[in-house]
Amino acid sequence: MALTKEQIAQRISRELKDGYYVNLGIGIPTLVANYIPAGMNVVLQSENGLLGMGPFPFEGEEDPDLINAGKQTITTVPGSVFFDSAMSFGMIRAGKVDLTVLGAMEVSENGDIANWKIPGKMVKGMGGAMDLVASARNIIVAMMHTNPKGESKLLPSCTLPLTGTRCVKKIVSDLAVLDVTPGGFKLLERAPGVSVEEIKAKTAGKLIVEGDIPEIEV
Amino acid sequence: MNKVVAGAEQAIKDIPDGAVLMLGGFGLCGIPENCIAALVKKKVNNLTCISNNAGVDDFGIGLMLKEKQVKKMISSYVGENAEFERQLLSGELQVELIPQGTLATRCMAAGYGMPAFFTPAGVGTEVAEGKEIRSFNGKEYLLEMAFDADFAIVKAWKGDTDGNLVYKETARNFNPLMAMAGKITIAEVEELVPAGELDPDAIHTPGIYVHRIFQGSNYEKRIEQRTVRKKN
């Protein structure tokens, strides 16, 4: 069984460490916040100018001046701080953010990522993604392994306009956990009941399989 | 020195067709609602707008797009505006999409009197086309220029009669950076107080950067994504 979006987020949450400052992108990455282990102190950075992002507000307590980078109403937590957009990207550029989790349309076997533009079709813009991938020390991509047509999104090289080059360190897809290594995508774990052969068939880029591949604990 | 003007119409009255404007805000959060309404009413055209987003179809900069007042948008993310996407794909609207941190820092550089800076954002992508690339400590960076805007229009929470500004929560975003960057900076505030009432330690934008200020009215503060949890 392929992982659900929630299970992808849950698996990524196991990469968190106490004291981490983390930036979560829009979509599946946002869900990672729901699975921060109890007792672990992780500070969420929202690039519109907030460190210490809390959960959604209770009904009726929404504050239009308090949103996250996905424009959702949120809350603060004890220790939260607000700042302007230049400082926000200053701390990102300076490598102060420990982990960035974001979505992707394509990732290449050398760690290039494309997630902002489909020429002639979708032109939403890169937002903060180019700044994040150019400077983050550790980037995990949360994505579906294939597109709706069943075509692999893990490629020898990206076909879409790039967001950044040689920057993705790890991928958690609905089918597998993979590291991006100098030799290609290294398979670390597979979704329960998903065979190595299926992952091979759905990975267009170079896939490295060494030894037995354990199932992802869900 | 009198920076206080009666309202938005007076504040924007000399903005001509073809002007380059900066407009503060992130999404619909912290946008200068009163000045946008006045610009729509005055029918100023051929504008170049520097703003992180382009509003939604019926609010924010979307109101100016609907009236075809915008010739060019310089933004980082425009995903929430279908009319924007239509005008862009049909070629009616020019757009320059730039990384969000680069956008913020191009404002900051202008306000700090620095003509340019180096950033790694966009190296190896189409953003790098035509730009000088230089290596520092083995990593490549792009040379990016400070913005040159005729007017900066910002929204603050509180301001005083000297033009000092304080922002609220994440409505701060690009506002203090753009406030520093305009040749003429116009600030609309929710509450205008006499100089001396704001705590000097807590002011985000020193009044030296602000040329005109007024207390706005009827703020809608529309929420783009209302996300809540239930009380048990």
XYZ file of C-alpha atoms in Angstrom:
450
model
C 0.000 0.000 0.000
C 1.273 3.413 -0.917
C 1.531 5.889 1.968
C -1.172 8.498 2.450
C -0.175 12.157 2.594
C -0.515 11.975 6.382
C 1.777 8.942 6.512
C 4.371 10.731 4.359
C 4.267 13.621 6.842
C 4.500 11.202 9.756
C 7.574 9.523 8.267
C 9.248 12.904 7.714
C 8.551 13.855 11.331
C 11.022 11.111 12.348
C 13.795 13.219 10.806
C 13.151 16.021 13.325
C 15.526 16.560 16.217
C 15.135 18.433 19.471
C 16.041 22.109 19.075
C 15.564 22.158 15.303
C 14.381 25.283 13.511
C 12.245 23.993 10.620
C 10.594 25.567 7.593
C 7.634 23.615 6.239
C 6.372 24.293 2.721
C 2.779 24.320 1.522
C 0.867 21.025 1.097
C 2.109 17.736 2.564
C 5.038 19.478 4.358
C 2.560 21.541 6.424
C 1.132 18.269 7.804
C 4.499 17.418 9.390
C 3.626 19.892 12.155
C 0.896 17.483 13.314
C 3.437 14.746 14.059
C 6.133 16.517 16.081
C 6.935 13.991 18.832
C 5.619 14.944 22.266
C 8.262 16.592 24.409
C 10.424 17.534 21.435
C 11.100 21.239 21.064
C 10.913 22.120 17.360
C 10.496 25.757 16.308
C 8.595 26.301 13.051
C 9.704 29.179 10.837
C 7.142 30.756 8.558
C 8.891 32.840 5.913
C 6.308 35.634 5.968
C 7.902 36.662 9.266
C 7.332 34.361 12.221
C 9.401 32.003 14.346
C 7.308 29.815 16.617
C 4.228 28.963 14.583
C 1.424 27.465 16.632
C -1.649 25.442 15.624
C -4.715 26.793 13.865
C -6.803 29.123 16.064
C -10.022 28.004 17.714
C -13.145 28.847 15.759
C -13.987 32.515 16.249
C -10.445 33.433 17.327
C -8.972 33.889 13.837
C -6.743 36.940 13.523
C -6.361 38.318 9.975
C -2.976 39.819 10.912
C -1.606 36.423 11.913
C -1.096 34.015 9.021
C 1.506 31.553 7.788
C 3.255 31.420 4.417
C 0.319 29.436 3.037
C -1.937 32.384 4.045
C -3.689 30.194 6.627
C -4.809 31.662 9.954
C -2.531 30.391 12.718
C -1.498 31.162 16.301
C 1.726 31.890 18.146
C 3.352 29.841 20.915
C 5.296 31.029 23.985
C 8.580 32.409 22.658
C 7.226 33.398 19.232
C 8.735 36.370 17.439
C 7.720 38.442 14.421
C 10.110 40.048 11.945
C 10.135 41.500 8.438
C 10.609 39.528 5.209
C 14.255 40.559 4.744
C 15.234 39.251 8.163
C 13.180 36.134 7.525
C 15.157 35.340 4.392
C 18.305 36.570 6.091
C 18.074 33.756 8.636
C 17.310 31.313 5.814
C 20.215 32.539 3.658
C 22.600 32.479 6.602
C 21.849 28.790 7.155
C 20.188 29.197 10.546
C 17.222 27.009 9.560
C 18.128 23.364 10.272
C 15.629 21.632 8.017
C 13.463 22.605 5.071
C 10.631 20.362 3.899
C 8.994 21.143 0.597
C 7.041 19.624 -2.252
C 8.289 19.040 -5.795
C 7.020 18.362 -9.282
C 10.331 16.754 -10.256
C 13.608 15.811 -8.566
C 16.659 14.665 -10.503
C 19.168 12.021 -9.440
C 21.765 14.723 -8.684
C 19.397 16.591 -6.350
C 18.032 19.276 -8.683
C 14.446 20.284 -7.922
C 11.657 21.765 -10.052
C 8.503 22.958 -8.320
C 7.492 26.407 -9.489
C 6.544 26.560 -13.137
C 5.058 24.569 -16.006
C 5.781 26.692 -19.097
C 2.627 27.856 -20.857
C 0.409 26.237 -18.245
C 1.005 27.102 -14.649
C 2.820 30.236 -13.611
C 2.309 30.746 -9.927
C 5.827 31.812 -9.066
C 8.595 30.485 -6.886
C 7.641 32.312 -3.700
C 10.389 31.611 -1.183
C 11.336 28.200 -2.603
C 14.414 29.366 -4.542
C 15.818 31.170 -1.508
C 15.162 28.140 0.692
C 16.728 25.529 -1.583
C 19.750 27.715 -2.340
C 20.678 28.030 1.325
C 19.067 25.306 3.445
C 21.498 22.905 5.052
C 19.124 19.967 4.846
C 16.260 19.640 2.369
C 13.702 16.846 2.434
C 11.212 16.629 -0.408
C 7.710 15.286 0.259
C 6.111 14.146 -2.982
C 4.139 11.562 -4.887
C 6.473 9.142 -6.661
C 4.598 9.500 -9.957
C 2.373 12.124 -11.561
C -1.352 11.524 -12.165
C -0.453 9.928 -15.536
C 1.731 7.394 -13.715
C 5.005 8.898 -14.962
C 7.980 9.012 -12.631
C 8.784 12.304 -10.910
C 12.248 11.022 -9.920
C 14.218 11.627 -13.087
C 17.737 11.429 -14.569
C 17.403 15.201 -15.075
C 14.503 17.614 -14.572
C 12.462 18.611 -17.623
C 10.710 21.589 -15.958
C 12.373 24.932 -15.105
C 14.572 24.421 -12.048
C 14.028 25.863 -8.594
C 17.520 24.948 -7.433
C 20.429 22.662 -8.244
C 22.096 19.822 -6.305
C 20.244 20.625 -3.131
C 17.770 17.840 -2.261
C 19.172 15.464 0.363
C 16.257 13.106 0.956
C 12.903 12.203 -0.603
C 9.910 10.727 1.179
C 7.350 9.673 -1.428
C 4.200 7.623 -1.180
C 6.268 4.583 -2.193
C 9.709 4.995 -0.673
C 12.319 6.843 1.365
C 15.407 7.652 -0.674
C 18.645 9.545 -0.143
C 20.074 11.592 -2.973
C 23.685 10.422 -3.247
C 26.486 11.166 -5.739
C 25.595 7.868 -7.501
C 21.826 8.481 -7.722
C 18.697 7.796 -5.649
C 19.579 5.354 -2.872
C 16.575 3.337 -1.717
C 16.386 3.249 2.085
C 12.844 2.121 2.888
C 9.767 1.051 0.974
C 6.078 1.541 1.730
C 4.453 -1.526 3.334
C 3.661 -4.113 0.686
C 5.352 -2.156 -2.113
C 8.053 -4.204 -3.817
C 11.525 -3.043 -4.773
C 10.613 -3.961 -8.361
C 7.636 -1.583 -8.344
C 9.830 1.242 -7.017
C 12.445 0.448 -9.679
C 9.776 0.543 -12.375
C 8.488 3.906 -11.141
C 11.894 5.558 -10.716
C 13.211 6.905 -14.022
C 16.461 8.179 -12.520
C 19.274 5.920 -11.374
C 18.159 3.825 -8.381
C 20.675 2.236 -6.024
C 19.432 -0.822 -4.138
C 21.804 -2.415 -1.652
C 20.798 -5.397 0.494
C 17.379 -5.901 2.008
C 15.133 -2.833 1.958
C 12.991 -2.587 5.106
C 9.384 -1.424 5.087
C 8.499 2.038 6.380
C 7.002 1.799 9.873
C 3.527 3.335 9.826
C 7.025 69.470 8.768
C 3.508 68.232 8.243
C 3.270 64.654 7.069
C -0.333 64.081 8.001
C -2.809 64.085 5.129
C -6.579 63.777 5.318
C -6.935 60.423 3.613
C -6.000 58.075 0.797
C -7.188 60.286 -2.058
C -4.974 63.143 -0.923
C -2.064 60.801 -0.205
C -1.997 59.384 -3.737
C -3.179 62.441 -5.658
C 0.145 63.055 -7.464
C 0.811 59.450 -8.478
C 0.934 59.668 -12.271
C 0.224 57.130 -14.982
C 3.309 54.986 -15.561
C 4.621 55.259 -12.000
C 6.610 52.498 -10.318
C 4.890 51.576 -7.049
C 5.784 49.347 -4.136
C 2.807 47.928 -2.263
C 3.297 46.251 1.114
C 1.628 43.071 2.297
C 1.870 39.300 2.113
C -1.172 37.785 0.465
C -3.984 39.996 1.755
C -2.270 40.456 5.126
C -1.027 43.982 5.797
C -2.033 45.466 2.442
C -2.775 49.205 2.051
C -6.504 48.766 1.421
C -7.402 52.458 1.468
C -4.733 53.512 -1.026
C -5.549 50.640 -3.389
C -9.200 51.742 -3.389
C -8.112 55.336 -4.101
C -5.843 54.238 -6.973
C -8.744 52.311 -8.504
C -11.040 55.322 -8.100
C -8.486 57.710 -9.618
C -7.983 55.319 -12.569
C -4.182 55.639 -12.556
C -2.899 53.493 -15.418
C 0.215 51.823 -16.817
C 1.531 51.107 -13.360
C 4.486 48.924 -12.473
C 3.677 47.295 -9.152
C 6.296 45.699 -6.919
C 4.433 43.512 -4.454
C 5.018 39.997 -3.168
C 1.588 38.882 -4.377
C -1.062 40.209 -6.721
C -4.092 39.956 -4.456
C -7.105 37.825 -5.301
C -9.635 38.389 -8.083
C -11.805 40.821 -6.127
C -9.508 42.201 -3.433
C -6.111 43.794 -2.988
C -4.101 44.445 -6.144
C -6.619 42.190 -7.913
C -8.954 45.213 -7.957
C -6.366 47.174 -9.987
C -5.696 44.222 -12.284
C -9.397 43.896 -13.009
C -9.442 47.520 -14.225
C -6.300 46.850 -16.300
C -4.367 49.573 -14.462
C -1.251 47.437 -14.115
C 1.252 47.214 -16.959
C 3.805 45.142 -15.077
C 3.886 43.144 -11.841
C 7.083 42.280 -10.006
C 6.180 39.536 -7.514
C 7.307 36.213 -6.078
C 3.994 34.344 -6.004
C 0.760 35.026 -7.834
C -1.057 31.707 -7.424
C -4.255 33.013 -5.883
C -5.367 35.249 -8.715
C -7.052 33.663 -11.734
C -7.448 36.989 -13.576
C -3.721 37.614 -13.127
C -2.881 34.223 -14.589
C -5.231 34.852 -17.517
C -3.707 38.281 -18.318
C -0.227 36.826 -17.989
C -0.773 33.805 -20.232
C -2.539 35.985 -22.840
C 0.357 38.463 -22.845
C -1.722 41.483 -21.675
C 0.324 41.802 -18.524
C 4.089 41.807 -18.119
C 5.363 39.953 -15.122
C 8.712 39.493 -13.499
C 8.718 36.650 -10.992
C 11.597 36.819 -8.550
C 12.494 34.845 -5.432
C 10.801 36.167 -2.317
C 14.006 36.723 -0.363
C 15.491 38.548 -3.339
C 12.379 40.750 -3.528
C 12.634 41.603 0.167
C 16.352 42.284 0.004
C 16.055 44.450 -3.132
C 13.704 46.641 -1.083
C 16.020 46.583 1.911
C 19.051 47.472 -0.195
C 17.255 50.543 -1.554
C 16.403 51.649 1.972
C 19.967 51.090 3.138
C 21.491 53.020 0.241
C 23.184 49.971 -1.273
C 22.938 49.606 -5.059
C 23.285 45.819 -5.201
C 24.014 42.615 -3.307
C 24.853 38.966 -3.926
C 22.455 36.103 -3.192
C 22.539 32.380 -4.005
C 18.780 32.245 -4.715
C 18.199 31.346 -8.368
C 21.722 30.180 -9.263
C 21.413 27.545 -11.989
C 17.821 28.557 -12.819
C 16.230 30.899 -15.354
C 16.324 33.638 -12.692
C 20.101 33.760 -13.233
C 19.853 34.542 -16.965
C 21.769 37.691 -17.843
C 22.979 38.276 -14.294
C 26.545 38.497 -13.063
C 27.607 35.398 -11.134
C 30.447 35.494 -8.666
C 31.970 32.822 -6.439
C 32.606 33.412 -2.746
C 34.163 30.612 -0.673
C 33.381 28.087 -3.379
C 29.679 28.925 -3.707
C 28.049 30.827 -6.567
C 25.956 33.948 -6.059
C 23.903 36.247 -8.314
C 24.287 40.001 -8.380
C 20.872 41.567 -7.704
C 20.049 45.286 -7.865
C 18.238 47.489 -5.360
C 14.762 48.522 -6.490
C 14.098 52.017 -7.740
C 10.489 52.899 -6.940
C 8.724 56.250 -7.285
C 6.267 55.592 -4.472
C 6.097 53.059 -1.657
C 2.638 52.497 -0.187
C 2.570 50.672 3.117
C 0.127 49.708 5.831
C 1.011 49.874 9.529
C -0.906 49.195 12.721
C -0.014 52.411 14.518
C 1.750 55.520 13.373
C 2.448 58.948 14.780
C 2.355 62.422 13.298
C 6.121 62.280 12.660
C 5.655 59.205 10.481
C 7.037 56.636 12.917
C 5.403 53.253 12.329
C 4.611 50.080 14.253
C 3.306 46.943 12.548
C 1.216 44.133 13.972
C 2.172 40.448 13.883
C 2.699 38.990 10.410
C 1.136 42.083 8.831
C 4.687 43.477 9.097
C 6.147 41.349 6.233
C 7.353 43.627 3.385
C 5.930 46.873 4.808
C 8.963 48.173 6.748
C 11.293 47.268 3.847
C 9.195 49.048 1.257
C 8.664 52.005 3.602
C 12.440 52.519 3.514
C 12.675 52.133 -0.242
C 10.294 54.640 -1.838
C 11.334 58.026 -3.143
C 7.988 59.052 -1.664
C 6.595 56.790 1.049
C 2.913 56.840 1.932
C 1.781 55.105 5.110
C -1.798 54.299 6.021
C -2.326 53.277 9.636
C -5.163 51.900 11.701
C -4.470 54.362 14.498
C -2.699 57.693 14.157
C -1.371 59.162 17.411
C 0.493 62.381 18.303
C 4.305 62.177 18.132
C 5.617 61.068 21.510
C 2.940 58.489 22.245
C 4.740 55.534 20.680
C 7.523 53.882 22.674
C 10.766 54.881 20.871
C 12.173 51.412 21.635
C 9.276 49.722 19.850
C 9.145 51.657 16.574
C 9.777 49.498 13.487
C 10.034 52.223 10.828
C 11.654 55.547 11.792
C 9.654 58.499 10.471
C 12.579 59.785 8.373
C 11.506 57.256 5.742
C 7.839 58.312 5.710
C 6.580 61.345 3.787
C 2.802 61.104 4.134
C 0.669 59.425 6.754
C -3.051 59.112 7.408
C -5.440 57.119 9.521
C -7.296 54.717 7.267
C -10.843 53.530 7.717
C -13.164 50.600 7.073
C -10.452 47.948 7.028
C -11.880 44.690 5.766
C -8.748 42.619 6.490
C -10.024 39.750 4.421
C -8.737 36.301 5.375
C -7.548 34.202 2.421
C -7.440 30.789 4.090
C -9.601 30.542 7.182
C -8.191 27.541 9.040
C -9.480 26.732 12.523
C -9.703 23.892 15.027
C -12.726 22.969 17.108
C -12.933 23.645 20.817
C -13.561 20.434 22.736
